[in-house]
Coordinates of N, CA, C and O in Angstrom, one line a residue:
P640 N -78.9 -29.5 -51.5 CA -78.9 -29.8 -52.9 C -79.6 -31.1 -53.2 O -79.5 -32.0 -52.5
K641 N -80.2 -31.1 -54.4 CA -80.9 -32.3 -54.8 C -80.0 -33.5 -55.1 O -80.4 -34.7 -55.0
N642 N -78.8 -33.2 -55.5 CA -77.9 -34.3 -55.9 C -76.9 -34.7 -54.8 O -75.8 -35.2 -55.1
T643 N -77.2 -34.5 -53.6 CA -76.4 -34.8 -52.4 C -75.9 -36.2 -52.4 O -74.8 -36.6 -52.2
N644 N -76.9 -37.2 -52.7 CA -76.6 -38.6 -52.6 C -75.6 -38.9 -53.7 O -74.7 -39.8 -53.5
V645 N -75.7 -38.3 -54.9 CA -74.8 -38.6 -56.0 C -73.4 -38.1 -55.7 O -72.4 -38.9 -55.9
I646 N -73.3 -37.0 -55.1 CA -72.0 -36.4 -54.7 C -71.4 -37.3 -53.6 O -70.2 -37.6 -53.7
L647 N -72.1 -37.7 -52.6 CA -71.6 -38.6 -51.6 C -71.1 -39.9 -52.1 O -70.1 -40.5 -51.7
E648 N -71.9 -40.5 -53.1 CA -71.5 -41.8 -53.7 C -70.2 -41.6 -54.4 O -69.3 -42.5 -54.3
K649 N -70.0 -40.5 -55.2 CA -68.8 -40.3 -55.9 C -67.6 -40.1 -55.0 O -66.5 -40.6 -55.2
F650 N -67.9 -39.3 -53.9 CA -66.8 -39.1 -52.9 C -66.4 -40.4 -52.3 O -65.2 -40.7 -52.1
D651 N -67.3 -41.3 -52.0 CA -67.0 -42.6 -51.4 C -66.1 -43.4 -52.4 O -65.2 -44.1 -51.9
T652 N -66.4 -43.4 -53.6 CA -65.6 -44.2 -54.6 C -64.2 -43.6 -54.8 O -63.3 -44.3 -55.0
I653 N -64.1 -42.3 -54.6 CA -62.8 -41.7 -54.7 C -62.0 -41.9 -53.4 O -60.8 -42.2 -53.4
Q654 N -62.7 -41.8 -52.3 CA -62.1 -42.0 -51.0 C -61.6 -43.4 -50.7 O -60.5 -43.6 -50.0
G655 N -62.2 -44.4 -51.2 CA -61.8 -45.8 -51.0 C -60.4 -46.1 -51.3 O -59.6 -46.6 -50.5
P656 N -59.9 -45.8 -52.5 CA -58.5 -46.1 -52.9 C -57.5 -45.3 -52.0 O -56.4 -45.7 -51.7
L657 N -57.9 -44.1 -51.7 CA -57.1 -43.2 -50.8 C -56.8 -43.8 -49.5 O -55.7 -43.7 -48.9
K658 N -57.8 -44.4 -48.9 CA -57.7 -45.1 -47.6 C -56.7 -46.2 -47.6 O -56.1 -46.6 -46.6
S659 N -56.6 -46.9 -48.8 CA -55.7 -48.0 -48.9 C -54.3 -47.7 -49.2 O -53.5 -48.6 -49.4
L660 N -53.9 -46.4 -49.2 CA -52.5 -46.1 -49.3 C -51.7 -46.7 -48.2 O -52.1 -46.6 -47.0
S661 N -50.6 -47.2 -48.5 CA -49.8 -47.8 -47.4 C -49.0 -46.7 -46.7 O -48.9 -45.6 -47.2
Q662 N -48.4 -47.0 -45.5 CA -47.6 -46.0 -44.8 C -46.4 -45.6 -45.7 O -46.1 -44.5 -45.7
E663 N -45.9 -46.6 -46.5 CA -44.8 -46.2 -47.4 C -45.3 -45.2 -48.4 O -44.6 -44.2 -48.7
D664 N -46.4 -45.4 -49.0 CA -47.0 -44.4 -50.0 C -47.2 -43.0 -49.3 O -46.9 -42.0 -49.9
E665 N -47.7 -43.0 -48.1 CA -47.9 -41.8 -47.4 C -46.6 -41.0 -47.2 O -46.5 -39.8 -47.3
I666 N -45.6 -41.8 -46.7 CA -44.3 -41.2 -46.4 C -43.7 -40.6 -47.7 O -43.1 -39.5 -47.7
L667 N -43.7 -41.4 -48.8 CA -43.2 -41.0 -50.1 C -43.9 -39.7 -50.6 O -43.3 -38.8 -51.1
S668 N -45.2 -39.6 -50.3 CA -46.0 -38.4 -50.7 C -45.5 -37.2 -49.9 O -45.3 -36.1 -50.5
L669 N -45.2 -37.4 -48.6 CA -44.7 -36.3 -47.8 C -43.3 -35.9 -48.3 O -43.0 -34.7 -48.4
I670 N -42.5 -36.8 -48.6 CA -41.1 -36.5 -49.1 C -41.2 -35.7 -50.4 O -40.5 -34.8 -50.6
R671 N -42.1 -36.1 -51.3 CA -42.3 -35.4 -52.6 C -42.7 -33.9 -52.3 O -42.3 -33.0 -53.1
K672 N -43.5 -33.7 -51.3 CA -43.9 -32.3 -51.0 C -42.7 -31.5 -50.6 O -42.6 -30.3 -50.8
G673 N -41.7 -32.1 -50.0 CA -40.5 -31.4 -49.5 C -40.7 -30.8 -48.2 O -41.8 -30.7 -47.6
E674 N -39.6 -30.3 -47.6 CA -39.6 -29.6 -46.3 C -40.4 -28.3 -46.4 O -40.4 -27.6 -47.4
G675 N -41.1 -28.0 -45.3 CA -41.9 -26.8 -45.2 C -42.3 -26.6 -43.8 O -41.8 -27.2 -42.9
K676 N -43.4 -25.8 -43.6 CA -43.8 -25.5 -42.3 C -44.2 -26.7 -41.4 O -44.0 -26.7 -40.2
Q677 N -44.7 -27.7 -42.1 CA -45.2 -28.9 -41.4 C -44.5 -30.2 -41.7 O -44.9 -31.2 -41.3
I678 N -43.4 -30.1 -42.4 CA -42.6 -31.3 -42.7 C -41.1 -30.9 -42.6 O -40.6 -29.9 -43.1
E679 N -40.4 -31.8 -41.9 CA -39.0 -31.7 -41.7 C -38.3 -33.0 -41.9 O -38.8 -34.1 -41.5
F680 N -37.1 -33.0 -42.5 CA -36.3 -34.2 -42.8 C -35.1 -34.1 -41.9 O -34.4 -33.1 -41.8
K681 N -34.7 -35.3 -41.4 CA -33.4 -35.4 -40.7 C -32.8 -36.7 -41.2 O -33.4 -37.7 -41.2
Q682 N -31.5 -36.7 -41.5 CA -30.9 -37.9 -42.0 C -30.6 -38.9 -40.9 O -30.8 -40.1 -41.2
T683 N -30.3 -38.5 -39.7 CA -30.1 -39.4 -38.6 C -30.7 -38.8 -37.3 O -31.0 -37.6 -37.3
F684 N -30.8 -39.6 -36.3 CA -31.3 -39.1 -35.0 C -30.1 -38.8 -34.1 O -30.1 -37.8 -33.3
S685 N -29.1 -39.7 -34.1 CA -28.0 -39.6 -33.2 C -26.6 -39.4 -33.8 O -25.7 -38.9 -33.2
K686 N -26.5 -39.9 -35.0 CA -25.2 -40.0 -35.7 C -24.8 -38.7 -36.5 O -25.6 -38.3 -37.3
N687 N -23.7 -38.2 -36.1 CA -23.1 -37.1 -36.9 C -22.5 -37.6 -38.2 O -21.6 -38.4 -38.1
I688 N -23.1 -37.3 -39.3 CA -22.6 -37.8 -40.6 C -21.2 -37.5 -40.9 O -20.4 -38.4 -41.4
R689 N -20.7 -36.4 -40.5 CA -19.3 -36.0 -40.7 C -18.3 -36.8 -39.8 O -17.3 -37.3 -40.3
T690 N -18.6 -36.8 -38.5 CA -17.6 -37.4 -37.6 C -17.9 -38.9 -37.4 O -17.0 -39.6 -36.8
K691 N -19.1 -39.4 -37.8 CA -19.5 -40.8 -37.6 C -19.6 -41.2 -36.2 O -19.6 -42.3 -35.8
Q692 N -19.8 -40.1 -35.3 CA -19.9 -40.4 -33.9 C -21.3 -40.0 -33.4 O -22.0 -39.2 -34.1
K693 N -21.7 -40.5 -32.3 CA -23.0 -40.2 -31.7 C -22.8 -38.7 -31.2 O -21.8 -38.3 -30.7
D694 N -23.9 -37.9 -31.4 CA -23.8 -36.5 -31.2 C -25.1 -36.0 -30.6 O -26.1 -36.0 -31.2
K695 N -25.0 -35.5 -29.3 CA -26.2 -34.9 -28.6 C -26.8 -33.8 -29.4 O -28.0 -33.5 -29.3
E696 N -26.0 -33.0 -30.1 CA -26.6 -31.8 -30.8 C -27.4 -32.3 -32.0 O -28.4 -31.6 -32.3
I697 N -27.1 -33.4 -32.6 CA -27.9 -34.0 -33.7 C -29.2 -34.4 -33.1 O -30.3 -34.2 -33.7
E698 N -29.2 -35.1 -31.9 CA -30.5 -35.4 -31.2 C -31.3 -34.2 -30.9 O -32.5 -34.2 -31.1
K699 N -30.6 -33.2 -30.4 CA -31.3 -31.9 -30.0 C -32.0 -31.3 -31.2 O -33.1 -30.8 -31.1
S700 N -31.4 -31.4 -32.4 CA -31.9 -30.8 -33.6 C -33.3 -31.4 -33.9 O -34.2 -30.7 -34.3
S701 N -33.4 -32.7 -33.8 CA -34.7 -33.4 -34.0 C -35.7 -33.0 -32.9 O -36.9 -32.7 -33.2
L702 N -35.3 -33.1 -31.7 CA -36.2 -32.8 -30.6 C -36.7 -31.3 -30.6 O -37.9 -31.1 -30.3
K703 N -35.8 -30.4 -31.0 CA -36.3 -29.0 -31.0 C -37.3 -28.8 -32.2 O -38.2 -28.0 -32.1
N704 N -37.2 -29.6 -33.2 CA -38.2 -29.6 -34.3 C -39.6 -30.1 -33.8 O -40.6 -29.5 -34.1
I705 N -39.5 -31.1 -33.0 CA -40.8 -31.6 -32.4 C -41.4 -30.5 -31.5 O -42.6 -30.3 -31.6
V706 N -40.6 -29.9 -30.6 CA -41.1 -28.8 -29.8 C -41.7 -27.7 -30.7 O -42.8 -27.2 -30.4
G707 N -41.0 -27.4 -31.8 CA -41.5 -26.3 -32.7 C -42.8 -26.7 -33.3 O -43.7 -25.9 -33.4
F708 N -43.0 -28.0 -33.7 CA -44.3 -28.4 -34.2 C -45.4 -28.3 -33.2 O -46.5 -27.9 -33.5
L709 N -45.1 -28.8 -32.0 CA -46.0 -28.7 -30.9 C -46.5 -27.3 -30.6 O -47.7 -27.0 -30.3
N710 N -45.6 -26.3 -30.7 CA -45.9 -24.9 -30.4 C -46.5 -24.2 -31.6 O -47.0 -23.1 -31.4
A711 N -46.5 -24.8 -32.7 CA -47.1 -24.2 -33.9 C -48.4 -24.9 -34.3 O -49.3 -25.1 -33.5
E712 N -48.4 -25.4 -35.5 CA -49.6 -26.1 -36.1 C -49.5 -27.6 -36.2 O -50.3 -28.2 -36.8
G713 N -48.5 -28.1 -35.5 CA -48.2 -29.6 -35.7 C -47.4 -29.8 -36.9 O -47.0 -28.9 -37.7
G714 N -47.0 -31.1 -37.1 CA -46.2 -31.4 -38.3 C -45.7 -32.8 -38.2 O -45.9 -33.5 -37.3
T715 N -44.9 -33.1 -39.2 CA -44.3 -34.5 -39.3 C -42.8 -34.3 -39.5 O -42.3 -33.6 -40.4
L716 N -42.0 -35.1 -38.7 CA -40.6 -35.2 -38.8 C -40.3 -36.6 -39.3 O -40.8 -37.6 -38.8
L717 N -39.5 -36.6 -40.4 CA -39.0 -37.9 -41.0 C -37.6 -38.0 -40.8 O -36.8 -37.3 -41.3
I718 N -37.2 -39.0 -40.0 CA -35.7 -39.3 -39.7 C -35.3 -40.5 -40.5 O -36.0 -41.5 -40.5
G719 N -34.3 -40.3 -41.3 CA -33.8 -41.3 -42.2 C -34.0 -40.8 -43.7 O -34.0 -41.5 -44.6
V720 N -34.2 -39.4 -43.8 CA -34.4 -38.8 -45.1 C -33.5 -37.5 -45.1 O -33.6 -36.7 -44.2
S721 N -32.7 -37.4 -46.1 CA -31.8 -36.3 -46.2 C -32.6 -35.0 -46.6 O -33.7 -35.1 -47.1
D722 N -32.0 -33.9 -46.5 CA -32.6 -32.6 -46.8 C -33.1 -32.5 -48.2 O -34.1 -31.8 -48.5
D723 N -32.4 -33.2 -49.1 CA -32.8 -33.2 -50.5 C -33.8 -34.3 -50.9 O -34.1 -34.6 -52.0
G724 N -34.4 -35.0 -49.8 CA -35.5 -35.9 -50.1 C -35.0 -37.3 -50.4 O -35.8 -38.1 -50.8
I725 N -33.8 -37.6 -50.2 CA -33.3 -39.0 -50.5 C -33.5 -39.8 -49.2 O -33.1 -39.4 -48.1
V726 N -34.1 -41.0 -49.4 CA -34.3 -41.9 -48.2 C -33.0 -42.6 -47.9 O -32.5 -43.4 -48.7
T727 N -32.4 -42.2 -46.8 CA -31.1 -42.8 -46.4 C -31.2 -43.9 -45.4 O -30.3 -44.7 -45.3
G728 N -32.3 -43.9 -44.7 CA -32.6 -44.9 -43.7 C -31.9 -44.6 -42.4 O -31.0 -43.8 -42.3
I729 N -32.3 -45.3 -41.3 CA -31.7 -45.1 -40.0 C -30.9 -46.3 -39.5 O -30.5 -46.4 -38.4
E730 N -30.7 -47.3 -40.4 CA -30.0 -48.5 -40.1 C -28.7 -48.4 -39.4 O -28.4 -49.2 -38.5
D731 N -27.9 -47.4 -39.7 CA -26.6 -47.3 -39.1 C -26.5 -46.2 -38.1 O -25.5 -45.5 -37.9
D732 N -27.7 -45.9 -37.4 CA -27.8 -44.9 -36.4 C -27.6 -45.4 -35.0 O -28.2 -45.0 -34.0
F733 N -26.7 -46.4 -34.8 CA -26.2 -46.9 -33.5 C -27.2 -47.8 -32.8 O -26.9 -48.2 -31.7
F734 N -28.3 -48.1 -33.3 CA -29.3 -49.0 -32.6 C -29.4 -50.3 -33.3 O -29.7 -50.3 -34.5
K735 N -29.3 -51.4 -32.5 CA -29.3 -52.7 -33.1 C -30.7 -53.2 -33.6 O -30.8 -53.9 -34.5
T736 N -31.7 -52.7 -32.8 CA -33.1 -53.1 -33.2 C -34.0 -51.9 -33.2 O -33.7 -50.9 -32.6
N737 N -35.2 -52.1 -33.8 CA -36.2 -51.1 -33.9 C -36.6 -50.7 -32.4 O -36.8 -49.6 -32.1
D738 N -36.8 -51.8 -31.6 CA -37.2 -51.5 -30.2 C -36.3 -50.6 -29.5 O -36.7 -49.7 -28.7
K739 N -35.0 -50.9 -29.6 CA -34.0 -50.1 -28.9 C -34.0 -48.6 -29.4 O -33.9 -47.7 -28.7
Y740 N -34.2 -48.5 -30.7 CA -34.2 -47.2 -31.3 C -35.4 -46.4 -30.8 O -35.3 -45.3 -30.3
L741 N -36.6 -47.0 -30.8 CA -37.8 -46.4 -30.4 C -37.8 -46.1 -28.9 O -38.3 -45.1 -28.4
L742 N -37.2 -47.0 -28.1 CA -37.1 -46.8 -26.6 C -36.2 -45.6 -26.3 O -36.5 -44.7 -25.5
H743 N -35.1 -45.5 -27.0 CA -34.2 -44.4 -26.9 C -34.9 -43.0 -27.2 O -34.8 -42.0 -26.5
F744 N -35.6 -43.1 -28.3 CA -36.3 -41.9 -28.8 C -37.4 -41.5 -27.8 O -37.5 -40.3 -27.4
K745 N -38.2 -42.5 -27.3 CA -39.2 -42.2 -26.3 C -38.6 -41.6 -25.0 O -39.1 -40.7 -24.4
N746 N -37.4 -42.2 -24.6 CA -36.8 -41.7 -23.3 C -36.3 -40.3 -23.5 O -36.4 -39.5 -22.5
L747 N -35.8 -39.9 -24.7 CA -35.4 -38.5 -24.9 C -36.6 -37.6 -24.9 O -36.5 -36.4 -24.4
I748 N -37.7 -38.0 -25.5 CA -38.9 -37.2 -25.5 C -39.3 -36.9 -24.0 O -39.6 -35.8 -23.6
N749 N -39.3 -38.0 -23.2 CA -39.6 -37.9 -21.8 C -38.7 -36.9 -21.1 O -39.2 -36.0 -20.4
S750 N -37.4 -37.1 -21.2 CA -36.5 -36.3 -20.4 C -36.3 -34.9 -21.0 O -36.0 -34.0 -20.2
K751 N -36.4 -34.7 -22.3 CA -36.1 -33.3 -22.8 C -37.3 -32.5 -23.1 O -37.3 -31.3 -23.2
I752 N -38.5 -33.2 -23.4 CA -39.7 -32.5 -23.7 C -40.8 -32.7 -22.6 O -41.4 -31.7 -22.2
G753 N -41.0 -33.9 -22.2 CA -41.9 -34.2 -21.1 C -42.9 -35.2 -21.5 O -43.5 -35.1 -22.6
S754 N -43.3 -36.1 -20.6 CA -44.3 -37.1 -20.9 C -45.7 -36.6 -21.0 O -46.5 -37.2 -21.6
A755 N -45.9 -35.4 -20.6 CA -47.2 -34.7 -20.7 C -47.6 -34.6 -22.2 O -48.8 -34.5 -22.6
Y756 N -46.6 -34.6 -23.1 CA -46.8 -34.4 -24.5 C -46.9 -35.7 -25.3 O -47.2 -35.7 -26.5
Y757 N -46.8 -36.8 -24.6 CA -46.9 -38.1 -25.3 C -48.2 -38.2 -26.1 O -48.2 -38.7 -27.3
P758 N -49.4 -37.8 -25.6 CA -50.6 -37.9 -26.4 C -50.6 -37.1 -27.8 O -51.3 -37.4 -28.7
L759 N -49.7 -36.2 -27.9 CA -49.6 -35.3 -29.1 C -48.5 -35.8 -30.1 O -48.4 -35.3 -31.2
I760 N -47.7 -36.8 -29.7 CA -46.6 -37.3 -30.5 C -46.8 -38.8 -30.8 O -46.8 -39.6 -29.9
D761 N -46.9 -39.1 -32.1 CA -47.1 -40.5 -32.5 C -45.9 -40.8 -33.4 O -45.6 -40.1 -34.3
F762 N -45.2 -41.9 -33.0 CA -44.0 -42.2 -33.8 C -43.8 -43.7 -34.0 O -44.2 -44.5 -33.1
D763 N -43.3 -44.1 -35.1 CA -43.0 -45.5 -35.4 C -42.0 -45.6 -36.6 O -41.8 -44.6 -37.3
I764 N -41.4 -46.7 -36.8 CA -40.5 -47.0 -37.8 C -41.2 -47.7 -39.0 O -41.9 -48.7 -38.7
F765 N -41.0 -47.2 -40.2 CA -41.6 -47.8 -41.4 C -40.6 -48.1 -42.4 O -39.6 -47.4 -42.5
T766 N -40.8 -49.1 -43.3 CA -39.9 -49.4 -44.4 C -40.4 -48.5 -45.6 O -41.5 -48.6 -46.0
V767 N -39.4 -47.8 -46.1 CA -39.6 -47.0 -47.3 C -38.5 -47.2 -48.2 O -37.3 -47.0 -47.9
L768 N -38.8 -47.7 -49.4 CA -37.8 -48.0 -50.4 C -36.7 -48.9 -49.8 O -35.5 -48.7 -50.0
N769 N -37.2 -49.9 -49.1 CA -36.3 -50.9 -48.5 C -35.3 -50.4 -47.4 O -34.3 -51.0 -47.1
K770 N -35.7 -49.2 -46.9 CA -34.9 -48.6 -45.8 C -35.8 -48.3 -44.7 O -37.0 -48.0 -44.9
K771 N -35.3 -48.2 -43.4 CA -36.1 -47.8 -42.3 C -36.2 -46.3 -42.1 O -35.1 -45.7 -42.1
V772 N -37.4 -45.8 -41.9 CA -37.6 -44.4 -41.6 C -38.4 -44.2 -40.4 O -39.4 -44.9 -40.2
L773 N -38.0 -43.3 -39.5 CA -38.8 -43.0 -38.3 C -39.7 -41.8 -38.6 O -39.2 -40.8 -39.0
K774 N -41.0 -42.1 -38.5 CA -42.0 -41.1 -38.8 C -42.5 -40.6 -37.5 O -43.0 -41.4 -36.7
V775 N -42.4 -39.3 -37.3 CA -42.9 -38.7 -36.0 C -44.0 -37.6 -36.4 O -43.7 -36.6 -37.0
D776 N -45.2 -37.9 -36.0 CA -46.3 -37.0 -36.2 C -46.6 -36.3 -34.9 O -46.8 -36.9 -33.9
C777 N -46.7 -34.9 -35.0 CA -46.9 -34.1 -33.9 C -48.2 -33.3 -34.1 O -48.4 -32.7 -35.1
K778 N -49.0 -33.3 -33.1 CA -50.2 -32.4 -33.1 C -49.9 -31.1 -32.4 O -49.0 -31.0 -31.6
A779 N -50.7 -30.1 -32.7 CA -50.5 -28.8 -32.1 C -50.9 -28.9 -30.6 O -51.9 -29.5 -30.3
S780 N -50.0 -28.3 -29.7 CA -50.3 -28.3 -28.3 C -51.2 -27.2 -27.9 O -51.2 -26.2 -28.6
T781 N -52.0 -27.3 -26.8 CA -52.8 -26.3 -26.3 C -52.1 -25.5 -25.3 O -52.6 -24.4 -24.8
V782 N -50.9 -25.9 -24.9 CA -50.1 -25.2 -23.9 C -48.7 -25.1 -24.4 O -48.2 -26.0 -25.2
P783 N -47.9 -24.1 -24.0 CA -46.5 -24.0 -24.5 C -45.7 -25.2 -24.1 O -45.8 -25.7 -23.0
C784 N -44.8 -25.5 -25.0 CA -43.9 -26.7 -24.8 C -42.5 -26.1 -24.9 O -42.1 -25.3 -25.7
F785 N -41.6 -26.6 -24.0 CA -40.2 -26.1 -23.9 C -39.3 -27.3 -24.0 O -39.6 -28.4 -23.5
Y786 N -38.1 -27.1 -24.6 CA -37.0 -28.1 -24.6 C -36.3 -27.9 -23.3 O -35.8 -26.8 -23.0
E787 N -36.1 -29.0 -22.6 CA -35.5 -29.0 -21.2 C -36.1 -27.9 -20.3 O -35.4 -27.3 -19.5
E788 N -37.4 -27.6 -20.5 CA -38.1 -26.7 -19.6 C -37.7 -25.2 -19.7 O -38.1 -24.4 -18.9
K789 N -36.8 -24.9 -20.7 CA -36.3 -23.5 -20.8 C -36.2 -22.9 -22.2 O -36.4 -21.7 -22.4
E790 N -36.0 -23.8 -23.2 CA -35.8 -23.3 -24.6 C -37.2 -23.4 -25.3 O -37.7 -24.5 -25.4
F791 N -37.6 -22.3 -25.9 CA -38.9 -22.3 -26.6 C -38.7 -22.2 -28.1 O -38.0 -21.3 -28.5
Y792 N -39.2 -23.1 -28.8 CA -39.1 -23.2 -30.3 C -40.4 -23.1 -31.0 O -41.4 -23.6 -30.4
V793 N -40.5 -22.6 -32.2 CA -41.7 -22.5 -32.9 C -41.3 -22.8 -34.4 O -40.3 -22.4 -34.9
R794 N -42.2 -23.6 -35.1 CA -41.9 -23.9 -36.5 C -42.4 -22.8 -37.3 O -43.6 -22.4 -37.2
T795 N -41.5 -22.3 -38.2 CA -41.9 -21.3 -39.2 C -41.4 -21.9 -40.5 O -40.6 -22.8 -40.6
N796 N -41.9 -21.4 -41.6 CA -41.7 -22.0 -42.9 C -40.3 -21.7 -43.4 O -40.0 -20.6 -43.6
P797 N -39.4 -22.7 -43.7 CA -39.3 -24.1 -43.3 C -38.3 -24.3 -42.3 O -37.4 -25.1 -42.5
A798 N -38.3 -23.6 -41.2 CA -37.3 -23.6 -40.2 C -37.9 -23.7 -38.8 O -39.1 -23.5 -38.6
T799 N -37.1 -24.0 -37.8 CA -37.5 -24.0 -36.4 C -36.7 -22.9 -35.7 O -35.5 -23.0 -35.7
D800 N -37.4 -21.9 -35.2 CA -36.8 -20.8 -34.6 C -36.9 -20.8 -33.1 O -38.0 -21.1 -32.6
R801 N -35.9 -20.4 -32.4 CA -35.9 -20.2 -31.0 C -36.4 -18.8 -30.7 O -35.9 -17.8 -31.2
L802 N -37.4 -18.7 -29.8 CA -37.9 -17.4 -29.4 C -37.5 -17.1 -28.0 O -37.6 -18.0 -27.1
E803 N -37.1 -15.9 -27.7 CA -36.7 -15.5 -26.3 C -37.3 -14.2 -26.0 O -37.7 -13.4 -26.9
G804 N -37.4 -13.9 -24.7 CA -37.8 -12.5 -24.3 C -39.1 -12.1 -24.8 O -40.1 -12.9 -24.8
R805 N -39.2 -10.9 -25.2 CA -40.5 -10.3 -25.7 C -41.1 -11.1 -26.8 O -42.3 -11.3 -26.8
R806 N -40.3 -11.5 -27.8 CA -40.9 -12.3 -28.9 C -41.6 -13.6 -28.4 O -42.6 -14.0 -28.9
Q807 N -40.9 -14.2 -27.4 CA -41.5 -15.5 -26.9 C -42.8 -15.2 -26.1 O -43.8 -15.8 -26.3
M808 N -42.8 -14.1 -25.3 CA -44.0 -13.8 -24.6 C -45.1 -13.4 -25.5 O -46.3 -13.8 -25.3
E809 N -44.9 -12.6 -26.5 CA -45.9 -12.2 -27.5 C -46.5 -13.4 -28.2 O -47.7 -13.5 -28.4
Y810 N -45.6 -14.3 -28.6 CA -46.0 -15.5 -29.4 C -46.9 -16.4 -28.5 O -48.0 -16.8 -28.9
I811 N -46.5 -16.6 -27.3 CA -47.2 -17.5 -26.3 C -48.6 -16.8 -26.0 O -49.6 -17.5 -26.1
K812 N -48.6 -15.5 -25.9 CA -49.9 -14.8 -25.6 C -50.8 -15.0 -26.8 O -52.0 -15.3 -26.6
S813 N -50.3 -14.8 -28.0 CA -51.2 -14.8 -29.1 C -51.6 -16.2 -29.5 O -52.7 -16.5 -30.0
R814 N -50.8 -17.2 -29.3 CA -51.0 -18.6 -29.7 C -51.8 -19.4 -28.7 O -52.6 -20.2 -29.0
F815 N -51.5 -19.2 -27.4 CA -52.0 -20.1 -26.4 C -53.1 -19.4 -25.5 O -53.7 -20.1 -24.7
E816 N -53.3 -18.1 -25.5 CA -54.2 -17.5 -24.5 C -55.5 -17.0 -25.2 O -55.6 -16.9 -26.4

């Protein structure tokens, strides 16, 4: 087209402000979109809200979502955000510092999912509305990913489903081969 340069100039002027969005703005934008096939919220990583105790099943819930994202199209897990999109923060989730929180999270990814998936999982803690939120970005894997090397999960809109037997085999064949 003859007006390619004009279009590119306009695109650059639009793109500039978008690049300057802060991590907080990006996370708030994800929260506004709500949970779906590529976005999941978890209020805590370790703490059971009802019992106020550390709970391995709560941790598993987050980790199986990561596995589900890896086995599907990728996605983002926000920990410190309730299902209804309220930023609750991770401050009272049993970890004294961000470093200890992130180390515990990394260690569980290593032991429950596997270090081979590190390049596909990017995570950090950000301040959103004066509260800390753990943002976990997952890229789609090119090979099947299992929780503890035996449980296979896949992200479907807006849930993470465990597939077994024939359904698992068919999904792996159609998605990864």
